[in-house]
Amino acid sequence: MLGQVIVSGILAGSLYAMVALGLALIFGVMRVINIAHGPMLMLGAYTTYFLYAQFGVNPFLTVPIAMAVLFVVGVLLQRGLVFRVVDAPELSSLLLTFGISIALVNLAQLAFTSDLRAVEYITGSWLLGGLAFSKSRVIACAFAALVTALAFLFLKRTRLGKAIRATSQSREVAMVCGVDVARIHMLTFGLGSALAAAGGALLAVIVAIQPEMGGVWTFKSFLVIVLGGAGNYPGALLGGMLLGLVEQLASLFLTTQLSEVVAYVLLVVVLLVRPTGLLGGRQT
Amino acid sequence: VKQAVLGVLVVVLAALAVYPVVGSGYGVRSMQQVFMWIALAGSWNIISGLTGYVSFGHVAFFGAGAYAGAILVADAGWPWPLAALAGGLAATLLALLIGFPCLRLKGPYFAIAMLGLNEVLRALVSYFEGVTGGGNGLSLPTQDATVPVYYVMGLLAVTVTAMSWLILTSRFGLRLMTIREDEVAAEAMGIDTFHHKLLAFLLSAAGPGVAGALTARDHGYIEPISVFPLAITVTMIVMALFGGKGTVFGPVLGAVVLFVAQEMVWAHYPYVHPLLFGAIIIAVVLLMPRGVLGLLQQRYRLPRTI
């Protein structure tokens, strides 16, 4: 039973880690708490649904398309609205992104209605050594690992990735070194949104799609980045795995409904004992 | 000038006191909701407008009060006015419990912790079905209390506003604003910042608790998604922000104006209502972060304690 819990926890945790990494990037670079992160994930899921239902595209092949689409949406949002609240007190970014969030959900309701949609592509499980591996979740986990690895490679190895990390460490110094900070901010918001979209595209195969599916993902991503240490990108991976495991353990020993409560208590404890997260992050 | 302002206040309050006699049922309901929003926005303003700690889950106290009040009325048979007071007390106790850990957090972390508190309460209420009815909600015995609730809600709005005025004109209020401007400096000046924040937090939780219990009585039915939505938190914040946060009458002004605007949007554009609400939020944040009264104070040298 415990083995099964660990398997399920890691499978879920890989998605949490990838989606939360997107939020961590945006928060780390711009200090913007992006409430619209969940709705971005929802739009990614709808992109996959649309391509699958209309053109019969293999849902796993839609992951890069959904990421590209939401990258553009993210860049436009940053360019149009969010750039105004970078550096503003947290109240402004919270409210602004909440406004964007309900507007996006409403637009999705108008465009796609509130009916539940599903991409029934792959179902069932593999059995291995007495453990059940849900096929869709295993493939989603593999894709999430790949996307996350590519994102890290991008951050570590490329000049743009280095510029993003430099901007998140100190904007002024990055600026002095010739980094076009406004452009990095757009890129970061686009990249963060693309990571959320990848999560949505992979979730489309696993859960039902509806306009309000993103809300819990915003909250869970916050949990993950605070657990791991805000502004600490490897911390998002640890936090994601931890959240996946804690949720599964909570549903084993208590009940699924209380898994959020357990995760929250964990969050408050971590914030009190280690305000900078488990791996250490930056204090505001 | 002071006497003129006082005179206007008395006339407005007198008009509101006789309104249920002449007004329609819809009008009384709407005014009661305006009172509720005044109480909510004014209460949020006490913790967040004055100390700068953004409570992004203030609806948690509204919901806690609503459930405490509803359970006492439905299961224990308490009269609703007493249950409303108990709702305020329940919210205050929750604030005490949550304030100890959370008020030590700074900036965005406090906001996220409060946002989380709200999610957690909703999960807890859904889980303990035996007491709360879970996702099916909780029904109160039928009773037409629209007019009495109108008066009590009005009294609550006046109380919260009067409390704001008392705080803003006191040394306590000054110390809270010192914390907002620079907490380290406040500490260095000998202000016990933690206990000041905690007291402000408790004062700002009581009003929403009472308002929640009254709303539960008036609607006769509550469920987790109706009393814990993030949208209520955001609405009260935007109201306070629109009128001018950190002022006494800003939340009142914001509550009245935005409530009317929202009702009009609802009536004319029901399908795109959230979209327009989102646009209003974005406009308020980007165009008038200081609020109407903040702008007027800046331009016309109005008193700080307006």
Coordinates of C-alpha atoms in Angstrom, one line a residue:
Chain A
M1 CA 0.0 0.0 0.0
L2 CA 2.8 2.4 0.9
G3 CA 4.6 1.5 -2.3
Q4 CA 1.5 2.4 -4.3
V5 CA 1.2 5.7 -2.4
I6 CA 4.8 6.6 -3.2
V7 CA 4.3 5.7 -6.9
S8 CA 1.1 7.8 -7.1
G9 CA 2.8 10.6 -5.2
I10 CA 5.7 10.8 -7.5
L11 CA 3.5 10.6 -10.6
A12 CA 1.4 13.5 -9.3
G13 CA 4.4 15.4 -7.9
S14 CA 6.1 15.6 -11.3
L15 CA 3.2 17.6 -12.6
Y16 CA 3.1 19.8 -9.5
A17 CA 6.8 20.4 -9.9
M18 CA 6.6 21.5 -13.5
V19 CA 3.6 23.8 -13.1
A20 CA 5.0 25.3 -9.9
L21 CA 8.4 25.9 -11.6
G22 CA 6.5 28.2 -14.0
L23 CA 5.1 30.2 -11.0
A24 CA 8.4 30.2 -9.3
L25 CA 10.1 31.7 -12.4
I26 CA 7.5 34.5 -12.5
F27 CA 7.7 35.1 -8.8
G28 CA 11.4 34.9 -8.6
V29 CA 12.1 37.3 -11.4
M30 CA 9.3 39.8 -11.0
R31 CA 8.0 39.4 -7.4
V32 CA 4.6 39.0 -9.0
I33 CA 2.2 36.6 -7.3
N34 CA 0.4 35.3 -10.3
I35 CA -3.1 34.2 -9.4
A36 CA -3.8 33.7 -13.2
H37 CA -1.3 30.8 -13.2
G38 CA -4.1 28.2 -12.8
P39 CA -6.3 29.7 -15.6
M40 CA -3.2 29.6 -17.9
L41 CA -3.1 25.9 -17.2
M42 CA -6.8 25.6 -18.0
L43 CA -6.2 27.3 -21.4
G44 CA -3.4 24.8 -22.1
A45 CA -5.9 22.0 -21.4
Y46 CA -8.4 23.5 -23.8
T47 CA -5.8 23.9 -26.5
T48 CA -5.1 20.2 -26.3
Y49 CA -8.8 19.3 -26.2
F50 CA -9.5 21.5 -29.2
L51 CA -6.7 20.1 -31.3
Y52 CA -7.6 16.5 -30.3
A53 CA -11.4 16.9 -30.9
Q54 CA -11.2 19.0 -34.1
F55 CA -8.1 17.6 -35.9
G56 CA -7.5 14.3 -34.1
V57 CA -4.0 15.3 -33.1
N58 CA -2.4 12.9 -30.6
P59 CA -2.8 14.7 -27.3
F60 CA 0.8 14.2 -26.2
L61 CA 2.0 15.8 -29.4
T62 CA -0.1 18.9 -28.5
V63 CA 2.1 19.7 -25.5
P64 CA 4.6 21.8 -27.5
I65 CA 1.7 23.5 -29.4
A66 CA -0.1 24.4 -26.1
M67 CA 3.1 25.7 -24.7
A68 CA 3.8 27.9 -27.7
V69 CA 0.2 29.3 -27.7
L70 CA 0.3 30.1 -24.0
F71 CA 3.8 31.5 -24.3
V72 CA 2.4 34.1 -26.7
V73 CA -0.6 34.7 -24.4
G74 CA 1.8 35.2 -21.4
V75 CA 4.1 37.6 -23.3
L76 CA 1.1 39.6 -24.4
L77 CA -0.3 39.8 -20.8
Q78 CA 3.1 40.8 -19.4
R79 CA 3.5 43.4 -22.2
G80 CA -0.1 44.8 -21.8
L81 CA -0.8 44.7 -18.1
V82 CA 1.5 42.9 -15.7
F83 CA 4.6 45.0 -16.4
R84 CA 2.8 47.8 -14.5
V85 CA 2.8 46.0 -11.2
V86 CA 6.3 44.6 -11.2
D87 CA 7.9 46.0 -8.0
A88 CA 4.5 47.3 -6.8
P89 CA 3.4 46.1 -3.4
E90 CA 2.1 42.6 -3.4
L91 CA -1.5 43.8 -3.2
S92 CA -1.4 45.3 -6.7
S93 CA 0.0 42.1 -8.4
L94 CA -2.5 39.9 -6.4
L95 CA -5.5 42.0 -7.5
L96 CA -4.4 42.6 -11.0
T97 CA -3.7 38.9 -11.7
F98 CA -7.0 38.0 -10.0
G99 CA -8.8 40.3 -12.4
I100 CA -7.0 38.7 -15.3
S101 CA -7.8 35.3 -13.8
I102 CA -11.6 35.8 -13.6
A103 CA -11.6 37.4 -17.0
L104 CA -9.9 34.4 -18.5
V105 CA -12.2 32.0 -16.8
N106 CA -15.2 34.0 -18.0
L107 CA -13.9 34.1 -21.6
A108 CA -13.4 30.3 -21.5
Q109 CA -16.9 29.9 -20.3
L110 CA -18.2 32.0 -23.2
A111 CA -16.0 30.2 -25.7
F112 CA -16.2 26.6 -24.5
T113 CA -19.3 26.6 -22.2
S114 CA -19.0 25.1 -18.7
D115 CA -19.6 21.6 -19.9
L116 CA -17.1 19.0 -18.7
R117 CA -14.8 17.9 -21.6
A118 CA -12.6 14.9 -21.7
V119 CA -9.8 13.6 -23.9
E120 CA -10.3 9.9 -23.8
Y121 CA -7.0 8.8 -25.3
I122 CA -5.4 6.3 -23.1
T123 CA -6.9 4.6 -20.0
G124 CA -6.1 1.7 -17.8
S125 CA -2.9 0.9 -15.9
W126 CA 0.2 -1.2 -16.2
L127 CA 0.7 -3.7 -13.4
L128 CA 4.3 -4.1 -12.2
G129 CA 5.3 -5.9 -9.1
G130 CA 1.9 -5.6 -7.6
L131 CA 1.8 -1.8 -8.1
A132 CA -0.6 -0.2 -10.5
F133 CA 0.9 2.5 -12.8
S134 CA -1.9 4.5 -14.5
K135 CA -0.8 4.7 -18.1
S136 CA -1.9 8.3 -18.7
R137 CA -0.1 9.4 -15.5
V138 CA 3.1 7.6 -16.3
I139 CA 3.3 9.2 -19.8
A140 CA 2.4 12.6 -18.3
C141 CA 5.1 12.1 -15.7
A142 CA 7.7 11.3 -18.4
F143 CA 6.7 14.3 -20.4
A144 CA 6.8 16.5 -17.3
A145 CA 10.2 15.3 -16.5
L146 CA 11.4 16.0 -20.0
V147 CA 9.9 19.5 -20.1
T148 CA 11.3 20.3 -16.7
A149 CA 14.7 19.0 -17.6
L150 CA 14.7 21.1 -20.8
A151 CA 13.6 24.2 -18.8
F152 CA 16.5 23.7 -16.4
L153 CA 18.9 23.1 -19.3
F154 CA 17.6 26.4 -20.8
L155 CA 18.1 28.2 -17.5
K156 CA 21.5 26.8 -16.8
R157 CA 23.2 26.7 -20.2
T158 CA 21.8 29.4 -22.5
R159 CA 22.6 33.1 -22.4
L160 CA 18.9 33.9 -22.1
G161 CA 18.5 31.5 -19.3
K162 CA 21.5 33.0 -17.5
A163 CA 20.0 36.5 -18.1
I164 CA 16.8 35.3 -16.5
R165 CA 18.6 33.9 -13.4
A166 CA 20.7 37.1 -13.2
T167 CA 17.6 39.3 -13.3
S168 CA 16.0 37.2 -10.6
Q169 CA 19.1 37.6 -8.4
S170 CA 19.5 41.3 -8.8
R171 CA 17.7 43.4 -11.4
E172 CA 20.0 46.4 -11.1
V173 CA 23.2 44.4 -11.6
A174 CA 21.7 42.6 -14.5
M175 CA 20.7 45.9 -16.1
V176 CA 24.2 47.2 -15.6
C177 CA 25.5 44.1 -17.4
G178 CA 23.4 45.0 -20.4
V179 CA 20.4 42.7 -19.9
D180 CA 17.3 44.1 -21.4
V181 CA 15.2 43.6 -18.2
A182 CA 11.8 44.4 -19.8
R183 CA 12.4 41.8 -22.4
I184 CA 13.5 39.2 -19.8
H185 CA 10.3 39.9 -17.9
M186 CA 8.2 39.2 -21.0
L187 CA 10.2 36.1 -21.7
T188 CA 9.8 34.9 -18.1
F189 CA 6.1 35.4 -18.0
G190 CA 5.8 33.6 -21.4
L191 CA 7.9 30.7 -20.1
G192 CA 6.1 30.5 -16.8
S193 CA 2.8 30.4 -18.7
A194 CA 4.1 27.8 -21.1
L195 CA 5.0 25.5 -18.2
A196 CA 1.5 25.9 -16.8
A197 CA 0.2 25.1 -20.3
A198 CA 2.3 21.9 -20.5
G199 CA 0.7 20.9 -17.2
G200 CA -2.8 21.6 -18.6
A201 CA -2.1 19.7 -21.8
L202 CA -1.0 16.7 -19.9
L203 CA -3.8 16.9 -17.4
A204 CA -6.3 17.0 -20.3
V205 CA -5.7 13.3 -20.8
I206 CA -6.1 12.6 -17.0
V207 CA -8.9 14.7 -15.6
A208 CA -12.1 16.4 -16.9
I209 CA -11.6 19.8 -18.5
Q210 CA -13.7 22.8 -17.4
P211 CA -13.1 26.5 -17.2
E212 CA -12.7 26.5 -13.4
M213 CA -10.2 23.7 -13.2
G214 CA -7.3 26.0 -12.7
G215 CA -8.1 27.5 -9.3
V216 CA -6.7 24.6 -7.2
W217 CA -3.6 24.6 -9.3
T218 CA -2.8 28.2 -8.4
F219 CA -3.1 27.4 -4.8
K220 CA -1.1 24.1 -5.1
S221 CA 1.7 25.9 -7.0
F222 CA 1.9 28.5 -4.2
L223 CA 2.3 25.6 -1.7
V224 CA 5.0 24.1 -3.8
I225 CA 7.1 27.2 -4.3
V226 CA 6.8 28.2 -0.6
L227 CA 7.7 24.7 0.5
G228 CA 10.7 24.6 -1.8
G229 CA 11.8 28.2 -1.2
A230 CA 10.4 31.0 -3.3
G231 CA 12.9 32.1 -6.0
N232 CA 14.8 28.8 -5.7
Y233 CA 14.1 26.8 -8.9
P234 CA 15.4 23.3 -7.8
G235 CA 13.3 23.9 -4.7
A236 CA 10.2 23.8 -6.8
L237 CA 11.1 20.2 -7.8
L238 CA 11.5 19.1 -4.2
G239 CA 8.4 21.0 -3.2
G240 CA 6.4 19.4 -6.0
M241 CA 7.4 15.9 -5.1
L242 CA 6.8 16.6 -1.4
L243 CA 3.3 17.9 -2.1
G244 CA 2.5 14.9 -4.3
L245 CA 3.7 12.5 -1.6
V246 CA 2.0 14.4 1.3
E247 CA -1.3 14.4 -0.5
Q248 CA -1.2 10.7 -1.3
L249 CA -0.1 9.9 2.3
A250 CA -2.9 12.1 3.6
S251 CA -5.5 10.3 1.5
L252 CA -4.1 7.0 2.7
F253 CA -4.1 7.7 6.4
L254 CA -6.9 10.3 6.6
T255 CA -9.0 11.1 3.5
T256 CA -8.5 12.7 0.2
Q257 CA -10.5 15.8 1.2
L258 CA -8.1 16.6 4.1
S259 CA -5.0 16.4 1.9
E260 CA -5.2 20.1 1.2
V261 CA -5.4 20.8 5.0
V262 CA -2.4 18.7 5.7
A263 CA -0.5 20.4 2.9
Y264 CA -1.5 23.8 4.3
V265 CA -0.4 22.9 7.9
L266 CA 2.9 21.8 6.4
L267 CA 3.2 25.1 4.6
V268 CA 2.6 27.2 7.7
V269 CA 5.1 25.1 9.7
V270 CA 7.7 25.4 7.0
L271 CA 7.1 29.2 6.8
L272 CA 7.6 29.5 10.5
V273 CA 10.6 27.2 10.9
R274 CA 12.3 28.1 7.7
P275 CA 10.8 31.2 6.2
T276 CA 13.0 30.8 3.1
G277 CA 11.7 27.3 2.3
L278 CA 13.3 24.0 2.6
L279 CA 16.1 24.6 0.1
G280 CA 16.4 28.3 1.0
G281 CA 15.2 31.1 -1.2
R282 CA 15.4 34.8 -1.1
Q283 CA 13.7 36.9 1.6
T284 CA 11.6 39.8 0.4
Chain B
V1 CA -17.3 72.4 8.6
K2 CA -17.3 69.7 11.3
Q3 CA -20.9 70.5 12.3
A4 CA -22.0 70.4 8.7
V5 CA -20.4 66.9 8.2
L6 CA -22.0 65.7 11.4
G7 CA -25.4 67.1 10.2
V8 CA -25.2 65.3 6.9
L9 CA -24.3 62.1 8.7
V10 CA -27.2 62.4 11.0
V11 CA -29.6 63.0 8.1
V12 CA -28.3 60.1 6.1
L13 CA -28.5 57.7 9.1
A14 CA -32.1 59.0 9.9
A15 CA -33.1 58.4 6.2
L16 CA -31.7 54.9 6.3
A17 CA -33.5 54.2 9.6
V18 CA -36.9 55.0 8.1
Y19 CA -36.1 53.4 4.7
P20 CA -37.6 50.0 5.4
V21 CA -41.0 51.6 6.0
V22 CA -41.2 53.1 2.6
G23 CA -38.7 51.0 0.5
S24 CA -39.5 48.0 -1.6
G25 CA -38.3 44.5 -0.6
Y26 CA -35.6 44.6 -3.3
G27 CA -34.4 48.0 -2.1
V28 CA -34.2 46.9 1.5
R29 CA -32.2 43.8 0.5
S30 CA -29.9 45.9 -1.6
M31 CA -29.2 48.4 1.1
Q32 CA -28.6 45.5 3.6
Q33 CA -26.0 44.2 1.2
V34 CA -24.4 47.7 0.9
F35 CA -24.2 47.7 4.7
M36 CA -22.5 44.3 4.6
W37 CA -19.9 45.4 2.1
I38 CA -19.2 48.6 4.1
A39 CA -18.6 46.3 7.2
L40 CA -16.4 43.9 5.2
A41 CA -14.3 46.6 3.3
G42 CA -14.0 48.7 6.5
S43 CA -12.8 45.6 8.5
W44 CA -10.3 44.6 5.9
N45 CA -9.0 48.2 5.9
I46 CA -8.2 47.9 9.6
I47 CA -5.6 45.2 9.2
S48 CA -4.5 45.7 5.6
G49 CA -5.1 49.4 5.0
L50 CA -3.4 50.5 8.3
T51 CA -0.7 47.9 8.9
G52 CA -0.1 47.0 5.3
Y53 CA -0.4 43.3 5.9
V54 CA -2.5 42.1 3.0
S55 CA -5.1 39.7 4.2
F56 CA -5.9 37.9 1.0
G57 CA -8.2 35.5 2.7
H58 CA -10.4 37.8 4.7
V59 CA -13.5 35.9 3.5
A60 CA -12.4 33.1 5.8
F61 CA -13.7 35.1 8.8
F62 CA -17.0 35.8 7.0
G63 CA -17.4 32.1 6.3
A64 CA -16.4 31.1 9.8
G65 CA -19.0 33.5 11.2
A66 CA -21.6 32.3 8.7
Y67 CA -21.1 28.6 9.7
A68 CA -20.9 29.3 13.5
G69 CA -24.1 31.4 13.3
A70 CA -25.9 29.0 11.1
I71 CA -25.1 26.0 13.2
L72 CA -26.2 27.7 16.4
V73 CA -29.5 28.8 14.9
A74 CA -30.2 25.5 13.1
D75 CA -29.0 22.9 15.6
A76 CA -28.9 24.7 19.0
G77 CA -32.0 26.9 18.3
W78 CA -30.4 30.1 19.3
P79 CA -32.1 33.4 18.4
W80 CA -30.3 34.8 15.4
P81 CA -29.1 38.1 16.9
L82 CA -27.3 36.1 19.6
A83 CA -25.9 33.7 17.0
A84 CA -24.6 36.7 15.0
L85 CA -22.6 37.9 18.0
A86 CA -21.3 34.3 18.4
G87 CA -20.3 34.4 14.7
G88 CA -18.3 37.5 15.4
L89 CA -16.7 35.8 18.4
A90 CA -15.9 32.6 16.4
A91 CA -14.2 34.7 13.7
T92 CA -12.2 36.6 16.3
L93 CA -11.1 33.3 17.9
L94 CA -10.1 32.0 14.5
A95 CA -8.0 35.2 14.0
L96 CA -6.3 34.6 17.3
L97 CA -5.5 31.1 16.4
I98 CA -4.2 31.9 12.9
G99 CA -2.7 35.3 13.8
F100 CA 0.0 33.8 16.1
P101 CA 1.8 31.9 13.3
C102 CA 0.8 34.0 10.3
L103 CA 1.4 37.5 11.5
R104 CA 5.0 36.7 11.8
L105 CA 5.2 36.2 8.0
K106 CA 6.1 39.1 5.8
G107 CA 4.7 40.6 2.6
P108 CA 3.6 38.0 0.0
Y109 CA 4.0 35.1 2.4
F110 CA 1.3 36.5 4.7
A111 CA -1.0 37.0 1.7
I112 CA -0.4 33.5 0.5
A113 CA -0.9 32.0 4.0
M114 CA -4.2 33.9 4.3
L115 CA -5.3 32.7 0.8
G116 CA -4.5 29.2 1.9
L117 CA -6.4 29.6 5.2
N118 CA -9.6 30.2 3.2
E119 CA -9.0 27.1 1.0
V120 CA -8.4 25.0 4.1
L121 CA -11.5 26.2 5.9
R122 CA -13.6 25.3 2.8
A123 CA -12.0 21.8 2.8
L124 CA -12.6 21.4 6.5
V125 CA -16.2 22.5 6.3
S126 CA -16.8 20.1 3.4
Y127 CA -15.2 17.3 5.4
F128 CA -17.1 17.6 8.7
E129 CA -20.4 16.8 7.2
G130 CA -22.0 15.8 10.5
V131 CA -21.9 19.3 11.8
T132 CA -21.8 21.5 8.7
G133 CA -23.8 19.4 6.2
G134 CA -20.7 19.2 4.0
G135 CA -21.1 20.0 0.4
N136 CA -24.9 19.7 0.6
G137 CA -24.9 22.9 2.7
L138 CA -26.8 23.8 5.8
S139 CA -30.4 25.1 5.9
L140 CA -31.7 27.4 8.6
P141 CA -35.3 27.2 9.8
T142 CA -37.4 29.6 7.7
Q143 CA -38.1 32.9 9.3
D144 CA -38.6 36.3 7.6
A145 CA -36.0 38.5 9.2
T146 CA -35.2 40.8 6.3
V147 CA -36.1 44.1 8.1
P148 CA -34.5 43.2 11.5
V149 CA -31.4 42.0 9.7
Y150 CA -31.3 45.2 7.8
Y151 CA -31.1 47.2 11.0
V152 CA -28.6 44.9 12.6
M153 CA -26.4 45.0 9.5
G154 CA -26.7 48.8 9.4
L155 CA -25.7 48.9 13.0
L156 CA -22.7 46.7 12.1
A157 CA -21.6 49.0 9.3
V158 CA -21.9 52.0 11.6
T159 CA -19.9 50.2 14.3
V160 CA -17.1 49.2 12.0
T161 CA -16.9 52.7 10.6
A162 CA -16.9 54.3 14.0
M163 CA -14.3 51.8 15.1
S164 CA -12.1 52.8 12.1
W165 CA -12.5 56.4 13.0
L166 CA -11.6 55.8 16.7
I167 CA -8.5 53.7 15.6
L168 CA -7.4 56.2 13.0
T169 CA -7.6 59.1 15.4
S170 CA -5.8 57.3 18.2
R171 CA -2.2 56.7 19.1
F172 CA -2.9 53.0 18.4
G173 CA -3.8 53.9 14.8
L174 CA -0.6 55.9 14.4
R175 CA 1.5 53.0 15.6
L176 CA -0.3 50.7 13.2
M177 CA 0.6 53.1 10.3
T178 CA 4.1 53.2 11.6
I179 CA 4.3 49.5 11.1
R180 CA 3.0 49.9 7.6
E181 CA 5.6 52.5 6.7
D182 CA 8.6 50.7 8.3
E183 CA 8.2 47.8 10.6
V184 CA 11.8 47.7 11.7
A185 CA 11.8 51.4 12.6
A186 CA 8.5 50.9 14.5
E187 CA 10.2 48.1 16.4
A188 CA 13.2 50.2 17.1
M189 CA 10.9 53.0 18.5
G190 CA 9.7 50.6 21.1
I191 CA 6.4 49.5 19.5
D192 CA 5.4 46.0 20.3
T193 CA 4.7 45.3 16.6
F194 CA 3.4 41.8 17.0
H195 CA 0.8 42.6 19.6
H196 CA -0.3 45.7 17.7
K197 CA -0.8 43.6 14.5
L198 CA -2.6 40.9 16.4
L199 CA -5.0 43.3 18.0
A200 CA -5.7 45.0 14.6
F201 CA -6.2 41.5 13.1
L202 CA -8.7 40.5 15.8
L203 CA -10.6 43.8 15.4
S204 CA -10.7 43.3 11.6
A205 CA -12.0 39.7 12.0
A206 CA -15.0 40.4 14.2
G207 CA -17.0 42.4 11.7
P208 CA -16.9 39.9 8.9
G209 CA -17.8 37.2 11.4
V210 CA -21.0 39.0 12.4
A211 CA -21.8 39.9 8.8
G212 CA -21.4 36.2 7.8
A213 CA -23.8 35.0 10.5
L214 CA -26.3 37.7 9.5
T215 CA -26.0 36.8 5.8
A216 CA -26.6 33.1 6.7
R217 CA -29.8 34.1 8.6
D218 CA -31.0 36.2 5.7
H219 CA -30.3 33.7 3.0
G220 CA -31.5 30.8 5.1
Y221 CA -29.1 28.5 3.4
I222 CA -25.3 28.3 3.2
E223 CA -22.8 26.0 1.5
P224 CA -19.0 26.0 1.4
I225 CA -18.7 27.6 -2.1
S226 CA -21.2 30.4 -1.2
V227 CA -19.4 31.6 1.9
F228 CA -15.7 31.0 1.1
P229 CA -15.2 32.4 -2.4
L230 CA -12.0 34.3 -3.1
A231 CA -14.2 36.8 -5.0
I232 CA -15.7 38.1 -1.8
T233 CA -12.2 38.8 -0.5
V234 CA -11.2 40.6 -3.7
T235 CA -14.5 42.6 -3.8
M236 CA -14.0 44.0 -0.3
I237 CA -10.3 44.8 -1.1
V238 CA -11.2 46.6 -4.3
M239 CA -13.9 48.5 -2.5
A240 CA -11.5 49.7 0.1
L241 CA -8.9 50.4 -2.5
F242 CA -11.3 52.4 -4.7
G243 CA -12.5 54.6 -1.9
G244 CA -9.0 54.9 -0.4
K245 CA -7.3 52.4 1.8
G246 CA -6.2 53.6 5.2
T247 CA -9.0 56.2 5.4
V248 CA -12.2 56.0 7.5
F249 CA -14.8 56.8 4.8
G250 CA -12.9 55.3 1.8
P251 CA -14.3 51.8 2.3
V252 CA -17.8 53.3 2.8
L253 CA -17.6 55.2 -0.5
G254 CA -16.1 52.3 -2.3
A255 CA -18.7 49.9 -1.1
V256 CA -21.6 52.1 -2.2
V257 CA -20.1 53.0 -5.6
L258 CA -18.9 49.5 -6.6
F259 CA -22.0 47.8 -5.2
V260 CA -24.2 50.0 -7.4
A261 CA -21.8 49.5 -10.4
Q262 CA -21.9 45.7 -9.9
E263 CA -25.6 45.5 -9.7
M264 CA -25.9 47.5 -12.9
V265 CA -23.4 45.2 -14.6
W266 CA -25.3 42.2 -13.3
A267 CA -28.6 43.4 -14.5
H268 CA -27.5 44.4 -18.0
Y269 CA -24.7 41.9 -18.8
P270 CA -25.2 38.7 -16.8
Y271 CA -23.0 36.6 -19.0
V272 CA -19.9 38.7 -19.1
H273 CA -20.3 39.9 -15.5
P274 CA -17.0 38.3 -14.3
L275 CA -15.2 39.7 -17.3
L276 CA -16.4 43.3 -16.6
F277 CA -15.7 42.8 -12.9
G278 CA -12.2 41.7 -13.8
A279 CA -11.8 44.8 -15.9
I280 CA -13.0 47.0 -13.0
I281 CA -10.4 45.4 -10.7
I282 CA -7.6 46.0 -13.2
A283 CA -8.7 49.6 -13.8
V284 CA -8.8 50.3 -10.0
V285 CA -5.4 48.8 -9.4
L286 CA -3.7 50.5 -12.4
L287 CA -5.4 53.8 -12.5
M288 CA -6.2 54.7 -8.8
P289 CA -4.1 52.8 -6.3
R290 CA -4.6 55.6 -3.8
G291 CA -8.3 55.7 -4.2
V292 CA -10.8 58.6 -4.5
L293 CA -10.2 59.9 -1.0
G294 CA -6.4 59.4 -1.3
L295 CA -6.4 61.6 -4.4
L296 CA -8.6 64.2 -2.8
Q297 CA -6.4 64.3 0.3
Q298 CA -3.4 64.8 -1.9
R299 CA -5.0 67.6 -3.9
Y300 CA -7.0 69.5 -1.4
R301 CA -5.2 69.1 1.9
L302 CA -8.1 67.2 3.5
P303 CA -7.5 65.9 7.1
R304 CA -5.8 62.6 7.3
T305 CA -8.6 61.2 9.5
I306 CA -11.3 61.5 6.8

